[in-house]
XYZ file of C-alpha atoms in Angstrom:
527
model
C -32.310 43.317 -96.853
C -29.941 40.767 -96.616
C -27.306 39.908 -99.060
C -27.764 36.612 -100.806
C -25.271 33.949 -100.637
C -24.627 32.106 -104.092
C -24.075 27.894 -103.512
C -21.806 26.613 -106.116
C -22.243 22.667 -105.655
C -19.314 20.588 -106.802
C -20.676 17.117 -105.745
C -20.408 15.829 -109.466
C -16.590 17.524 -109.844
C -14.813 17.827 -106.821
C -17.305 15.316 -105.159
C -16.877 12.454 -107.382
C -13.113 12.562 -107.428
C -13.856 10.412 -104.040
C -11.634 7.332 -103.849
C -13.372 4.863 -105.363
C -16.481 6.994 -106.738
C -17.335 6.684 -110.457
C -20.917 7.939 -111.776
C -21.931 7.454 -115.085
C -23.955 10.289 -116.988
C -27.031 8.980 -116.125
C -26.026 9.058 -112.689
C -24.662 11.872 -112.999
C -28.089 13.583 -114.670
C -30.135 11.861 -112.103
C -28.265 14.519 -109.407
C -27.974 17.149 -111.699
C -31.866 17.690 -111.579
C -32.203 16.557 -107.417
C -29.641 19.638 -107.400
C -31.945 21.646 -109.284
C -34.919 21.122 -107.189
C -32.458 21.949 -104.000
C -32.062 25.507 -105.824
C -28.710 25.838 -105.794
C -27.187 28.394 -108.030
C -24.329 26.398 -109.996
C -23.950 22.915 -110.937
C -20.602 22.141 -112.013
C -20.776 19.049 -113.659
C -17.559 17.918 -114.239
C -13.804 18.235 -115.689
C -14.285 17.583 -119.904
C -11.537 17.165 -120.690
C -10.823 14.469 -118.120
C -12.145 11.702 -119.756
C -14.424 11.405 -123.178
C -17.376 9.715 -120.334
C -16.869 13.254 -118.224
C -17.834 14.782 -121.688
C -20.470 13.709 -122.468
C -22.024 13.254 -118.599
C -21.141 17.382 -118.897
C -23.104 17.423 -122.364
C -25.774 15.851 -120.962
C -26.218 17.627 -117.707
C -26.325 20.877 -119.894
C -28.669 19.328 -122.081
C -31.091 18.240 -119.665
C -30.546 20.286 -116.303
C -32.757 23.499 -115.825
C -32.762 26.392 -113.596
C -28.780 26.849 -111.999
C -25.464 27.787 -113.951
C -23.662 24.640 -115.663
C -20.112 25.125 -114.918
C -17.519 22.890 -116.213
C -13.415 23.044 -114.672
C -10.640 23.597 -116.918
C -7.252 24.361 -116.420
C -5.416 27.506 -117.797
C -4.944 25.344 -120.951
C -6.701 26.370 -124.588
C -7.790 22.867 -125.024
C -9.190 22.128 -121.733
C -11.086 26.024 -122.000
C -12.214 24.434 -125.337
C -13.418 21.062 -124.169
C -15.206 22.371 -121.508
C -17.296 25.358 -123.781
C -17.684 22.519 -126.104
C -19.971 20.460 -123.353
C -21.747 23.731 -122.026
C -22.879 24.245 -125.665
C -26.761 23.258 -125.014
C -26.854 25.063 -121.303
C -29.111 28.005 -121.362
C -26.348 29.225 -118.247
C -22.826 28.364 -118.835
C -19.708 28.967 -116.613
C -16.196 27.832 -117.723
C -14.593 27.584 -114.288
C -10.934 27.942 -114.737
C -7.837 27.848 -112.032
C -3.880 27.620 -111.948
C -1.787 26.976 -108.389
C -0.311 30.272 -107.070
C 1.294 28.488 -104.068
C 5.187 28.503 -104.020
C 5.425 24.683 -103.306
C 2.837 24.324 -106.177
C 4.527 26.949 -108.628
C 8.145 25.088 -108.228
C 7.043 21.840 -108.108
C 3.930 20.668 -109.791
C 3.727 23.352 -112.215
C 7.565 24.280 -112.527
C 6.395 27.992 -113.738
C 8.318 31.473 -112.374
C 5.664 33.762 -110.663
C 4.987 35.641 -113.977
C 4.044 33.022 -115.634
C 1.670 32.226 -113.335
C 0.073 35.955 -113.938
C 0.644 35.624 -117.589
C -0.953 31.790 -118.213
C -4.426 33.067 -115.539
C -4.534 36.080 -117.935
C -4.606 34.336 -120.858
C -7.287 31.465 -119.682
C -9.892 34.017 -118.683
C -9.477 36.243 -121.686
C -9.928 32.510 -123.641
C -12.745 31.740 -122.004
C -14.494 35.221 -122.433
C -14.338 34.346 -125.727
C -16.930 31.479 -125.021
C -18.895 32.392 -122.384
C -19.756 35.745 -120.691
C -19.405 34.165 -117.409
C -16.085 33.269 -116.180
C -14.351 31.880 -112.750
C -11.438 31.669 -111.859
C -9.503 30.374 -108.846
C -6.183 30.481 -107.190
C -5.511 26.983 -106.151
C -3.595 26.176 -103.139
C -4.969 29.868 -102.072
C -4.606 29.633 -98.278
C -0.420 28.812 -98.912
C -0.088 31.705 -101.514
C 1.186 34.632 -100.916
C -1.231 37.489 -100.388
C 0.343 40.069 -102.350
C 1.258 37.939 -105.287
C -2.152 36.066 -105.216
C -3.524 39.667 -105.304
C -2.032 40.451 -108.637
C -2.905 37.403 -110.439
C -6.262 38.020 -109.425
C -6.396 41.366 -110.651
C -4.668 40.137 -113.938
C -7.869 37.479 -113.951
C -10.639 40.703 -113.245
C -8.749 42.723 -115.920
C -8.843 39.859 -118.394
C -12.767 39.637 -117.725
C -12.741 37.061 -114.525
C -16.776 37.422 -112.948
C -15.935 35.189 -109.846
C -13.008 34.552 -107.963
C -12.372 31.705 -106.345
C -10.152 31.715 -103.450
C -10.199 27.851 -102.351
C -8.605 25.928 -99.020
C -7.354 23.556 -101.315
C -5.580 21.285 -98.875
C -7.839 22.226 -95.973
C -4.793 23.861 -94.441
C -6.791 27.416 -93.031
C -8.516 28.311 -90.064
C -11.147 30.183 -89.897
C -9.795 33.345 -88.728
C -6.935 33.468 -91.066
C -10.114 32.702 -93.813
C -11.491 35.706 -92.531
C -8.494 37.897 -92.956
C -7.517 36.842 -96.742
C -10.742 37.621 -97.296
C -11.173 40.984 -96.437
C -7.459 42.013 -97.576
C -8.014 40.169 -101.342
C -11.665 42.031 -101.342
C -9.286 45.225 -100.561
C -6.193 44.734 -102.670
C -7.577 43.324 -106.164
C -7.849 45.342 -108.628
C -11.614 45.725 -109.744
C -12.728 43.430 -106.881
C -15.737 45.529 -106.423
C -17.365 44.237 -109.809
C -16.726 40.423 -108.913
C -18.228 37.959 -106.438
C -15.667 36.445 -104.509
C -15.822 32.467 -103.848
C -14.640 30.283 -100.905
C -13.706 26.491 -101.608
C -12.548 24.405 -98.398
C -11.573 21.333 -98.183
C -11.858 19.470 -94.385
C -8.291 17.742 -93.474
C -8.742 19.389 -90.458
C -11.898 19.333 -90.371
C -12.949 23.149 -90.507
C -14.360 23.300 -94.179
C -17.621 24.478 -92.771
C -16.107 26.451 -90.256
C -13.557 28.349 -92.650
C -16.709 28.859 -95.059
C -19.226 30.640 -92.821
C -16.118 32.643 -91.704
C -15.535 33.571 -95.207
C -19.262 34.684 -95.483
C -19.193 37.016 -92.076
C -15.999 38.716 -94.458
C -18.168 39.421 -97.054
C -17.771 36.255 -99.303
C -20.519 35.832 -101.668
C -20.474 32.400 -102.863
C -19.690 28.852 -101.137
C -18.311 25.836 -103.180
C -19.276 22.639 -101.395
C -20.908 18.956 -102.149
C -23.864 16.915 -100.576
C -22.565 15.041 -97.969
C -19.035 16.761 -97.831
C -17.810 14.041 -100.164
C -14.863 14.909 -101.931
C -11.174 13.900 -102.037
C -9.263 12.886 -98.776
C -11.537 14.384 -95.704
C -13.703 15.852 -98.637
C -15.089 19.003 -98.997
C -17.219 21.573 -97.288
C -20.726 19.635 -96.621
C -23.017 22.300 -98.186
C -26.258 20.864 -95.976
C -24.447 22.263 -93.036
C -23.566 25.476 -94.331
C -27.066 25.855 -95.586
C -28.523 25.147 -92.057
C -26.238 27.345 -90.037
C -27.697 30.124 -92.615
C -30.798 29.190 -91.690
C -31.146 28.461 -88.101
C -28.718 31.496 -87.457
C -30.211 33.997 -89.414
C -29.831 36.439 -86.382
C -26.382 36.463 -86.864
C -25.017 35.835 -90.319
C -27.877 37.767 -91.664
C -27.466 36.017 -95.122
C -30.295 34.814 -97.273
C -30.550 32.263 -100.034
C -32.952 30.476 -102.176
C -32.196 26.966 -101.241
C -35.670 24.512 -101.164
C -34.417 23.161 -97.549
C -37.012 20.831 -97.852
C -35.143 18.709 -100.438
C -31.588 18.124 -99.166
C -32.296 15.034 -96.932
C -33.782 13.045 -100.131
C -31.022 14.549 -102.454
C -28.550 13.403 -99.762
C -29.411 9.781 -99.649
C -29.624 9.428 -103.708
C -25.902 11.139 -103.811
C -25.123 8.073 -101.199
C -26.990 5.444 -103.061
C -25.720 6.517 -105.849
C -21.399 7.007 -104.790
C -21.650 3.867 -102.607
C -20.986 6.633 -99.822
C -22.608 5.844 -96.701
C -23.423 8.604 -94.741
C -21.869 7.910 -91.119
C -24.621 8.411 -88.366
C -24.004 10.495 -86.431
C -23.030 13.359 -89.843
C -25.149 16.742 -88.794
C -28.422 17.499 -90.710
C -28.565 14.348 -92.596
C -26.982 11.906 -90.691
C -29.387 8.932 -89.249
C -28.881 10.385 -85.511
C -29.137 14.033 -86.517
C -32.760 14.120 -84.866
C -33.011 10.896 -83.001
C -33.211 11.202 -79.082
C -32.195 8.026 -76.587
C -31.382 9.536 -73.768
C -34.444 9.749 -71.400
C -33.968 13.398 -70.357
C -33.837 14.084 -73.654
C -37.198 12.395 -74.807
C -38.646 13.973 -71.868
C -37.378 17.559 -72.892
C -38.830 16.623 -76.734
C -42.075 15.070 -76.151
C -42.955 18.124 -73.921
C -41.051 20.577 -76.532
C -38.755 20.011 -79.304
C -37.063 22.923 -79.002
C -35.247 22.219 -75.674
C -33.556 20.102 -77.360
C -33.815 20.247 -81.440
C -32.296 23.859 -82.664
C -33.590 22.610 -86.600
C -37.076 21.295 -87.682
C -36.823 17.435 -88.794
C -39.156 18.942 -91.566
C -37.104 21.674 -92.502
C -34.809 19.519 -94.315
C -37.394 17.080 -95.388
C -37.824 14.712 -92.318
C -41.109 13.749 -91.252
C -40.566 14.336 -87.626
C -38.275 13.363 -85.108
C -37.058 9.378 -84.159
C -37.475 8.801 -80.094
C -34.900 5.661 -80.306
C -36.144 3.188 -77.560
C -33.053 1.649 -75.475
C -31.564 1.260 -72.205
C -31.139 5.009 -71.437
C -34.969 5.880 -72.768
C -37.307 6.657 -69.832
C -41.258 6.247 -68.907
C -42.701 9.465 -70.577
C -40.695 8.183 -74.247
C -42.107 4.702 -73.350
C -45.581 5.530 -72.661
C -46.068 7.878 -75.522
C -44.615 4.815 -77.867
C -46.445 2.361 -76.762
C -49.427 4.788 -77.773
C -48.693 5.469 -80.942
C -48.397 2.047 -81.493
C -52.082 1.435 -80.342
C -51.595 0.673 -76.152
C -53.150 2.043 -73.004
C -51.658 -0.322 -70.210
C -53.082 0.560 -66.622
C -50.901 1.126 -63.933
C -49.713 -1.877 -63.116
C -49.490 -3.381 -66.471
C -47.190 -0.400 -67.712
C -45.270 -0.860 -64.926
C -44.538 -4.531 -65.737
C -44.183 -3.926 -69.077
C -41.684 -0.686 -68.280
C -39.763 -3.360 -66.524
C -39.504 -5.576 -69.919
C -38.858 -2.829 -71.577
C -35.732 -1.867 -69.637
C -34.495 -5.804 -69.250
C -34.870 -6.002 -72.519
C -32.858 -2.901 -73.741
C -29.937 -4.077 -71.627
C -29.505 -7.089 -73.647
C -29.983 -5.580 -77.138
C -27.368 -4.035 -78.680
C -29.246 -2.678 -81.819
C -31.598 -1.131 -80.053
C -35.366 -2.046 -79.383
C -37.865 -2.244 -82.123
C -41.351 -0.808 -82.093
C -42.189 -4.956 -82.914
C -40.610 -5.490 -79.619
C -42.549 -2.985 -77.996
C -46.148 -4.815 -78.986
C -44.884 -7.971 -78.330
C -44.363 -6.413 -74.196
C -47.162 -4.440 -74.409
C -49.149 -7.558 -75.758
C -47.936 -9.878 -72.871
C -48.688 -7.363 -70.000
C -52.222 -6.174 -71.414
C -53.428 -9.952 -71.679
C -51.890 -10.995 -68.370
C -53.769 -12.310 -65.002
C -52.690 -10.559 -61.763
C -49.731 -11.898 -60.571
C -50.194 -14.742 -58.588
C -46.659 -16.585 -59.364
C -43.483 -14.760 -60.901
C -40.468 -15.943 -62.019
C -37.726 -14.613 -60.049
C -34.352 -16.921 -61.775
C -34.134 -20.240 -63.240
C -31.482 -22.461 -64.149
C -31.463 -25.228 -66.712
C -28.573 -28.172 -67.902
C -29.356 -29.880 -71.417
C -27.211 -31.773 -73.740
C -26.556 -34.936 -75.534
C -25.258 -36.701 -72.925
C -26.748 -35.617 -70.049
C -30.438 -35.606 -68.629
C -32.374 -32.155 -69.396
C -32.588 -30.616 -65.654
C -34.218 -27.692 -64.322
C -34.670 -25.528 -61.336
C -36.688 -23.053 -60.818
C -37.684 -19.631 -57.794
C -40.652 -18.682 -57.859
C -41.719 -16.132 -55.205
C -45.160 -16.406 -53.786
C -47.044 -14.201 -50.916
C -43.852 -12.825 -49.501
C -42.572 -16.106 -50.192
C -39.937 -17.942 -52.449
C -39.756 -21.659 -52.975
C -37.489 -23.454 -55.009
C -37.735 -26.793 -56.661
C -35.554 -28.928 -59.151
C -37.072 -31.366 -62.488
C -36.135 -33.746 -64.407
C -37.884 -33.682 -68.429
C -37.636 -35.123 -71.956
C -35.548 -31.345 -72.773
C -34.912 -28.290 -70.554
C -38.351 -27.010 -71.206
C -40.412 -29.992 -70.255
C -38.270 -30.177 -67.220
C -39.051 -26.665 -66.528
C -42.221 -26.997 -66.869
C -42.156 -30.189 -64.293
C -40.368 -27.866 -61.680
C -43.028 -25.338 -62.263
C -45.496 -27.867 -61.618
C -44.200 -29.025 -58.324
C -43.647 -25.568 -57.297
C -47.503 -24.428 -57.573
C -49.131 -27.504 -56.993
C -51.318 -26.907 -59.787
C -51.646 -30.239 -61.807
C -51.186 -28.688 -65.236
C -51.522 -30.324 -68.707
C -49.795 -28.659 -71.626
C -52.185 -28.733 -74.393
C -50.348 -26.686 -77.108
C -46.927 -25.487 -76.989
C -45.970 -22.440 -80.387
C -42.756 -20.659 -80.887
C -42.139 -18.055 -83.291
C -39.585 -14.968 -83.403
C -41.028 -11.344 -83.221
C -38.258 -9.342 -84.238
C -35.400 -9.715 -86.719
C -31.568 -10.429 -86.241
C -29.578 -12.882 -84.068
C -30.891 -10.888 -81.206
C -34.632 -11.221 -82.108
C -37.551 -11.703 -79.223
C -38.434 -14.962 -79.376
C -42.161 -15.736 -78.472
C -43.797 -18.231 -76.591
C -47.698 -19.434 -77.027
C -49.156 -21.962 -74.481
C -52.171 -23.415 -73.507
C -52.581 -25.431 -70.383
C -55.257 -27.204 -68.784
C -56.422 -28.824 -64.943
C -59.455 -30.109 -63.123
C -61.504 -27.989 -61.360
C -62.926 -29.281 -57.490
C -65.955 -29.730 -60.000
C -64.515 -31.990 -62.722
C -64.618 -29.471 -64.955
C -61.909 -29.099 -67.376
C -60.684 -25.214 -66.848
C -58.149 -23.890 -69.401
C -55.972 -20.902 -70.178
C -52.819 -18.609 -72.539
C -50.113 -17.355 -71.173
C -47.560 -15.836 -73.844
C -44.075 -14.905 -72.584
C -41.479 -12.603 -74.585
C -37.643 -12.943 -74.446
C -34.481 -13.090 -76.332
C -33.575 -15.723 -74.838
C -36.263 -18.987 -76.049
C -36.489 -20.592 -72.464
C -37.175 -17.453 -71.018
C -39.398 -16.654 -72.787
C -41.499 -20.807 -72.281
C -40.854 -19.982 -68.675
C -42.850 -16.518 -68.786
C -45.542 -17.726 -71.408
C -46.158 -21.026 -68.558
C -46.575 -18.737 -65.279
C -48.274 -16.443 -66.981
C -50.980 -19.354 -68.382
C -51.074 -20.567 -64.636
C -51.808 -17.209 -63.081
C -54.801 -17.168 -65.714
C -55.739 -20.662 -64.236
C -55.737 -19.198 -60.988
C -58.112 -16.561 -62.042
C -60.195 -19.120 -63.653
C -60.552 -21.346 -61.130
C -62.464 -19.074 -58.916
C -65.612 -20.367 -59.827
C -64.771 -23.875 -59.292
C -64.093 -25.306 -55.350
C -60.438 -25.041 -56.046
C -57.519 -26.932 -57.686
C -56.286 -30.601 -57.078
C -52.626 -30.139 -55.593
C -49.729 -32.180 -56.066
C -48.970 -33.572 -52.099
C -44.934 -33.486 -52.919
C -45.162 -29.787 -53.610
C -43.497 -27.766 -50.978
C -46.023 -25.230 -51.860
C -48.738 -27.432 -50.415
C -49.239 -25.287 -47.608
C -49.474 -21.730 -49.575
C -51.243 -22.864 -52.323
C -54.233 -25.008 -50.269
């Protein structure tokens, strides 16, 4: 069987000592019990003695938190050890975590103590908290600087004194992960009753190998990892526990660890510790990040759609996703584009998918944020209602201001054929409608004329509505729609007009034809 690993989660210690993070104790309680139902093994819940609102947010989280260890950080002081058993009082599980620096630069400097000191003041914490609490931790800060032998001894000193964990943390996120490895294996070797304690790994990311150094530590035989949601913590933060958790998981063949973590819960208990921090959680962050299982690139969404595990090593639902995001844009490809467009209720023929592709793609290349599944059924819309193509619009050109007269001109290509023609109008769309006129030869009268946007944002689709009328050869009055779709609001009048006179085409056919403007240089193809 495998041998369990034990995740110590520090988001509400370590985590909230984030630049500019404060949570109150309801906050504070509100994570506590999303921690809970993550099944991790220890919650420590804050520094007492820090602050009489870390207090009581400790009191409370031991009041009210079920299931994992309460721990609480001290330093090798009586009245911090005191403070912090004080707040643990109503936990049914209590740890007093205590630690001292064993780093030279940290011994002379911060802490101005002689080695022996060091041993004596670790000794004396853990036999202080023993007298609180039969479980004690105790770390080594500034571990990965220490020196081995010497961090050796005080450790033993801590075991001897009645230490049950020791901590052995990357403070300053100086390690790599081989050197992890090694102190490791030669403190499991060279303390003194190491064999009856669980050894701990805390690493912090300045270089950004806290979950690198951490899973090292594990293949050494570590048996707990410190670490917060979202690898919040101070400077580059801390150790991102998610990830940790999921490299467990998805690599089972070759750490061969187990643990009793609810997978399931971290993506929801990762966006309440964001809400909750004001820490947004960059996109692109693995496991929880927005883009962690979100696919643009077309060979991609091909390789998914057929089978998600060509490219998706994790489960979306493993860590409480509903399923993958196929995110529409310029690099997305037909198979991505067809299946969308079905879940979103369309079955375009040939011809009209392949028009609609086309949108699709124009479209992408002018979005930046990407296009929206609103987007989508506005194209898909368009192409399923439209008339064969009779007329398209190949380019157009229009000049409009306050002091000069709205002009137009317009291409339109037509049996193998393009014509061009200029208009004059009361704005830049009537004139483009006038050149459109002239161009088909199709009297037309614009009966109603509706614009509305169909997407959000400064880069919304705009929407066009329009219904046009002519004479039939029999008198009678023959009308049609045509909608058009574009960012851009002439555009899109342009599309929405062709597209209402290649429906009057269509309609026409039971009539003895249309009446044809004689100055249209389309006379001749149109009559």
């Amino acid at each position: 069987m495998s041998k369990r690993v034990i995740f110590f989660d520090t988001t509400l210690r370590d985590g909230e000592q984030s630049p500019g993070v404060a949570l109150t104790a309801e906050e504070k309680v509100e994570i506590g019990q999303a921690l809970a139902r993550l099944g991790v093994d220890v919650i420590e819940a804050g520094f007492p003695v820090s602050s009489p609102g870390d207090f009581a947010a400790v009191k409370a989280i031991a009041q009210s938190v079920r299931g994992p260890i309460i721990a609480a950080l001290a330093r090798t002081d009586f009245k911090d050890i005191e403070r912090a058993a004080e707040a643990l009082a109503p936990a049914k599980h209590r740890r007093i975590h205590t630690f001292i620096a064993t780093s030279e630069i940290h011994m002379k400097y911060k802490l101005r103590m002689e080695p022996d000191q060091v041993v004596e003041a670790a000794r004396a914490a853990v036999a202080q908290a023993r007298t609180f609490v039969d479980d004690v931790e105790f770390s080594c800060e500034d571990a990965t600087r220490s020196d081995w032998d010497f961090m050796a001894r005080v450790c033993s000193a801590a075991v001897e004194a009645g230490a049950t964990t020791l901590n052995i943390p990357d403070t300053v996120g100086y390690t790599t992960p081989t050197e992890y490895y090694n102190l490791i294996k030669y403190l499991r070797q060279h303390v003194r009753g190491g064999a009856k304690v669980k050894f701990s790994v805390h690493c912090h990311n300045d270089l950004g190998m806290g979950v690198a150094n951490s899973l090292a530590a594990l293949e050494a035989g570590a048996d707990q990892v410190e670490g917060t949601i979202n690898g919040i913590g101070e400077r580059a933060g801390n150790t991102s526990l998610e990830e940790v958790i999921m490299a467990l998981r998805t690599r089972k063949d070759h750490y061969h660890r187990s643990h009793k973590i609810n997978t399931e819960q971290i993506y929801r208990v990762s966006r309440l510790v964001s809400s909750l921090t004001g820490m947004p959680v960059q996109p692109n962050k693995a496991i929880v990040g927005a883009n962690a299982f979100a696919h643009q690139s077309g060979i991609h969404q091909d390789g998914v759609l057929k089978q998600p595990l060509t490219y998706e090593i994790m489960k979306p639902q493993d860590v409480g996703l509903a399923k993958s995001e196929i995110v529409m844009g310029k690099l997305s490809g037909r198979h991505a584009f067809r299946e969308r467009l079905k879940e979103l209720g369309f079955e375009l023929s040939g011809e009209e998918f392949t028009r609609a592709f086309a949108r699709f793609k124009e479209l992408a290349d002018r979005k930046k944020g990407g296009v929206t599944d609103s987007d989508l059924e506005a194209i898909a819309q368009a192409e399923s209602q439209a008339a064969p193509e009779v007329y398209s619009l190949e380019n157009f050109h229009v000049t409009s201001g306050t002091s000069t007269i709205p002009t137009a001109t317009v291409r339109l290509p037509y049996q193998a054929q393009t014509f061009p023609e200029a208009a004059c109008g009361d704005g830049p769309v009537d004139a483009l409608y006038r050149a459109i006129d002239r161009l088909t030869g199709i009297d037309c009268r614009l009966i109603d004329y509706t614009l509305k946007a169909v997407t959000s944002g400064q880069d919304a689709l705009g929407e066009v509505t329009v219904k046009v009328a002519t004479r039939g050869g029999g008198g009678a009055e023959v009308t049609a729609l045509g909608r058009g779709v574009s960012t851009d609001v002439i555009e899109s009048s342009a599309k929405a007009y062709v597209a209402a006179i290649n429906k009057l085409v269509e309609n026409l056919k039971d009539h003895t034809g249309p009446a044809v403007i004689p100055c249209s240089p389309a006379k001749e193809a149109v009559s």
